[in-house]
Short mmCIF file of C-alpha atoms in Angstrom, two decimals:
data_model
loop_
_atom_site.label_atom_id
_atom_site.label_comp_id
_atom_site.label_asym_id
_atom_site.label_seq_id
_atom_site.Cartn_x
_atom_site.Cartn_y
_atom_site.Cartn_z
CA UNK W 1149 -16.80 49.55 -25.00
CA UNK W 1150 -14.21 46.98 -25.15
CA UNK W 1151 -14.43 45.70 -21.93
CA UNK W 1152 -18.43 45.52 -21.99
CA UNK W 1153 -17.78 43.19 -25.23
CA UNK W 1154 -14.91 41.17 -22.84
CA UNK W 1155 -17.53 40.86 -20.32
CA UNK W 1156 -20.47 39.58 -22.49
CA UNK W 1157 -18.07 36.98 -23.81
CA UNK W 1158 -17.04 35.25 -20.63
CA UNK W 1159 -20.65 35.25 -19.37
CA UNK W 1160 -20.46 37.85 -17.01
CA UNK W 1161 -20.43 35.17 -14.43
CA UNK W 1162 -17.27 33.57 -12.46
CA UNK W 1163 -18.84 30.21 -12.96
CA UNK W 1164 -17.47 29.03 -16.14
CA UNK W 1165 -13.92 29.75 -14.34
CA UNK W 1166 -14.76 27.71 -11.36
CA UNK W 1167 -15.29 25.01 -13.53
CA UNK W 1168 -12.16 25.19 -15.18
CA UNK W 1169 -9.94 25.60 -12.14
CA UNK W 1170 -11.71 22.66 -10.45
CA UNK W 1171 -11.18 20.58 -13.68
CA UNK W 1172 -7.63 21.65 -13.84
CA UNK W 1173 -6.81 20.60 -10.18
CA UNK W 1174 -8.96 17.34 -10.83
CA UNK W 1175 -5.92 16.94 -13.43
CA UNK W 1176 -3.37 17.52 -11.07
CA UNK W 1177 -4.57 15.38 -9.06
CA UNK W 1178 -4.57 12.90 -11.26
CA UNK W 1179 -1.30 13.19 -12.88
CA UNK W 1180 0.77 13.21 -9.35
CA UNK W 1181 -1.63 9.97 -8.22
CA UNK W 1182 -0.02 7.89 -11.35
CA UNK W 1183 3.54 9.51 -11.05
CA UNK W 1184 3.84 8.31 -7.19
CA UNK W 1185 2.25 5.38 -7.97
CA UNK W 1186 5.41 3.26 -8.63
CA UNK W 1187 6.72 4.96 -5.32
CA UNK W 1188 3.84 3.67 -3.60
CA UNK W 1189 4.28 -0.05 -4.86
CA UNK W 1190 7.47 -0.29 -3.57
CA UNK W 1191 7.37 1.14 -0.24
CA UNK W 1192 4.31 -0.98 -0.25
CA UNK W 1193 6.00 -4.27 -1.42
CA UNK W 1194 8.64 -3.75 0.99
CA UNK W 1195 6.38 -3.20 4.29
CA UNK W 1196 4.43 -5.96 3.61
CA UNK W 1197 7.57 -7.87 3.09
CA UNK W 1198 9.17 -6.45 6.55
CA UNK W 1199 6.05 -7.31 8.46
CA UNK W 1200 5.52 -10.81 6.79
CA UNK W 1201 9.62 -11.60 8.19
CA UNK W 1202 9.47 -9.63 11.30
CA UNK W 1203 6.13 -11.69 11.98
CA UNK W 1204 7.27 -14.47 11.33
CA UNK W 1205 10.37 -14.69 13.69
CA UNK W 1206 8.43 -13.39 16.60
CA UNK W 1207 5.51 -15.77 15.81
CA UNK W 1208 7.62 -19.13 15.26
CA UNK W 1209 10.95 -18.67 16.57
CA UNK W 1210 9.91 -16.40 19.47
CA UNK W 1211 7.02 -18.48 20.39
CA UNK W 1212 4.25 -15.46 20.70
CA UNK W 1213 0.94 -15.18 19.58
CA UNK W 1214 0.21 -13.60 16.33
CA UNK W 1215 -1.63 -10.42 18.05
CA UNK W 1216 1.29 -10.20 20.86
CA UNK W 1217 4.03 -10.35 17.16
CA UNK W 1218 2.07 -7.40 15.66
CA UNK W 1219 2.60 -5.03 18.65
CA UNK W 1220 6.39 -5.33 17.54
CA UNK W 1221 5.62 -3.76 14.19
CA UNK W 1222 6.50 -0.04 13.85
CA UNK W 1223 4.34 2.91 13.87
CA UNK W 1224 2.09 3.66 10.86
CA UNK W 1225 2.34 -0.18 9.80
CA UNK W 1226 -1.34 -0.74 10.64
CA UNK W 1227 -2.38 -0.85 7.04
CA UNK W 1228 -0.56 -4.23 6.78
CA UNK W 1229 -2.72 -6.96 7.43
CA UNK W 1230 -1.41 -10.06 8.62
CA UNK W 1231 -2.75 -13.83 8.41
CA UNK W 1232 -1.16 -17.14 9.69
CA UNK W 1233 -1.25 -20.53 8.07
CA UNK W 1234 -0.41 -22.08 11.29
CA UNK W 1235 0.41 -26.28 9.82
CA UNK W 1236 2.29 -24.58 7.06
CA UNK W 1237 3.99 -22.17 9.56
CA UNK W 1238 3.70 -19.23 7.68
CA UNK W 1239 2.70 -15.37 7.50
CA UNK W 1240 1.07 -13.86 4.43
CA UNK W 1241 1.15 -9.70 4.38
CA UNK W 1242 -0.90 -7.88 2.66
CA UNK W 1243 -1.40 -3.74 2.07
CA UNK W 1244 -4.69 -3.75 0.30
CA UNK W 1245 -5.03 -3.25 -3.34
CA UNK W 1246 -0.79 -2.60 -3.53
CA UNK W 1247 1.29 -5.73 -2.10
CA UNK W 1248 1.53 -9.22 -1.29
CA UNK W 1249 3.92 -11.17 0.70
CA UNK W 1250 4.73 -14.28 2.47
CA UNK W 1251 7.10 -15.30 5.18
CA UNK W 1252 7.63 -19.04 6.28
CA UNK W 1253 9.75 -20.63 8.91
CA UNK W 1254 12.18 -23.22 7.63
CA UNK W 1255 14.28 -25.63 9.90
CA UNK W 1256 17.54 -24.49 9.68
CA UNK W 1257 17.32 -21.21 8.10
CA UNK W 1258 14.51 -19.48 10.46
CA UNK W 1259 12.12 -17.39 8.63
CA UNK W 1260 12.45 -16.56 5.11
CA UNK W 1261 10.38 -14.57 2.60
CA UNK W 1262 8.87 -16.53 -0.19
CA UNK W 1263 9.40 -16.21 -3.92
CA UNK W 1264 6.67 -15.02 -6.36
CA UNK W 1265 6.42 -19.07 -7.85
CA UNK W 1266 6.60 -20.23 -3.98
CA UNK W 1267 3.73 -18.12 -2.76
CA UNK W 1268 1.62 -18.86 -6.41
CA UNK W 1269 2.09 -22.52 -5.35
CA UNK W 1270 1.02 -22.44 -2.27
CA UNK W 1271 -2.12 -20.77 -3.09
#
């Protein structure tokens, strides 16, 4: 008798538990997207930053083309998008929707990445 009364309460279907377990890993989901978040940023901020320098050097000090510098990049750093500004003599990285950053070649000290008020000026 009891467990006829257990049954009529959950709606004798599975359904209603579906719907809870999916919500519940939607949740999850969630909640570990906005802890490694922060992670994310960084190793974002710093592979754009790696690319932008590395780019740079090949590109004005080495004297290669921009598509010959990005074959020097390592593996999985194809989300980093590159652009020159070739009369300024600088490389602007960007990982989309995470990091910015900026490169330029300076007589004397080679290639150097750009502060946050350099880049803002520039632009």
């Amino acid at each position: 008798m009891a467990t006829r009364n257990i049954s009529a309460m959950q709606g004798g279907s599975g359904r209603g538990r579906v719907k809870w377990v999916l919500l519940a890993l939607a949740l999850l989901l969630v909640a570990a997207i906005i802890y490694a978040l922060p992670a994310m940023r960084a190793y974002s901020q710093t592979g754009a930053a790696y690319s932008a320098r590395v780019v740079c050097s090949c590109r004005y000090i080495g004297g290669r083309g921009l598509d010959d510098c990005e074959k020097d990049l390592e593996p999985g750093m194809e989300i980093v998008s590159l652009s020159e500004a070739g009369n300024a003599k600088r490389i602007d990285a960007t990982v989309p929707l995470m990091a910015s950053e900026s490169a330029e070649y300076r007589q004397g000290w080679g290639c150097v990445l750009m502060t946050e008020k350099e880049r803002e000026a520039v632009r």
